[in-house]
């Protein structure tokens, strides 16, 4: 949420959470992968979110 919704940098997010930048990047990738998988279970794709 800090990175994608609130717009914090990776460095700032790491400082806020007390983690390394690498951990922040990996956590974000894993969260996005899990989110995409859940969308696909529901018959959607992540591209659907960007259609207007």
CSV table of C-alpha atoms in Angstrom, one decimal:
chain,number,residue,atom,x,y,z
A,1,UNK,CA,0.0,0.0,0.0
A,2,UNK,CA,2.8,2.4,0.8
A,3,UNK,CA,4.4,1.9,-2.6
A,4,UNK,CA,1.5,1.6,-5.0
A,5,UNK,CA,-1.3,3.5,-3.3
A,6,UNK,CA,0.5,6.1,-1.3
A,7,UNK,CA,3.4,6.6,-3.7
A,8,UNK,CA,6.3,6.2,-1.3
A,9,UNK,CA,9.7,5.3,-2.8
A,10,UNK,CA,11.2,1.9,-2.2
A,11,UNK,CA,13.8,3.5,0.1
A,12,UNK,CA,11.2,5.4,2.1
A,13,UNK,CA,9.0,2.3,2.4
A,14,UNK,CA,11.9,0.3,3.7
A,15,UNK,CA,12.7,2.9,6.3
A,16,UNK,CA,9.0,3.1,7.4
A,17,UNK,CA,8.8,-0.7,7.7
A,18,UNK,CA,12.3,-1.2,9.1
A,19,UNK,CA,13.2,-3.5,6.2
A,20,UNK,CA,15.7,-3.6,3.4
A,21,UNK,CA,14.8,-2.2,0.0
A,22,UNK,CA,15.3,-5.8,-1.3
A,23,UNK,CA,12.7,-7.1,1.1
A,24,UNK,CA,10.2,-4.4,0.1
A,25,UNK,CA,10.7,-5.1,-3.6
A,26,UNK,CA,10.2,-8.9,-3.1
A,27,UNK,CA,7.2,-8.4,-0.8
A,28,UNK,CA,5.6,-6.2,-3.4
A,29,UNK,CA,6.2,-8.6,-6.2
A,30,UNK,CA,4.8,-11.5,-4.2
A,31,UNK,CA,1.7,-9.5,-3.2
A,32,UNK,CA,1.1,-8.4,-6.8
A,33,UNK,CA,1.5,-12.0,-8.0
A,34,UNK,CA,-1.0,-13.2,-5.4
A,35,UNK,CA,-3.4,-10.5,-6.3
A,36,UNK,CA,-3.2,-11.4,-10.0
A,37,UNK,CA,-3.8,-15.1,-9.1
A,38,UNK,CA,-6.9,-14.1,-7.2
A,39,UNK,CA,-8.2,-12.0,-10.0
A,40,UNK,CA,-7.8,-14.9,-12.4
A,41,UNK,CA,-9.7,-17.2,-10.0
A,42,UNK,CA,-12.6,-14.8,-10.3
A,43,UNK,CA,-12.5,-14.8,-14.1
A,44,UNK,CA,-10.7,-11.5,-14.5
A,45,UNK,CA,-7.2,-10.4,-15.5
A,46,UNK,CA,-5.1,-7.6,-14.1
A,47,UNK,CA,-5.5,-5.9,-17.6
A,48,UNK,CA,-9.2,-5.5,-16.9
A,49,UNK,CA,-8.4,-3.1,-14.1
A,50,UNK,CA,-6.8,-0.7,-16.5
A,51,UNK,CA,-9.5,-0.6,-19.1
A,52,UNK,CA,-11.7,2.5,-19.1
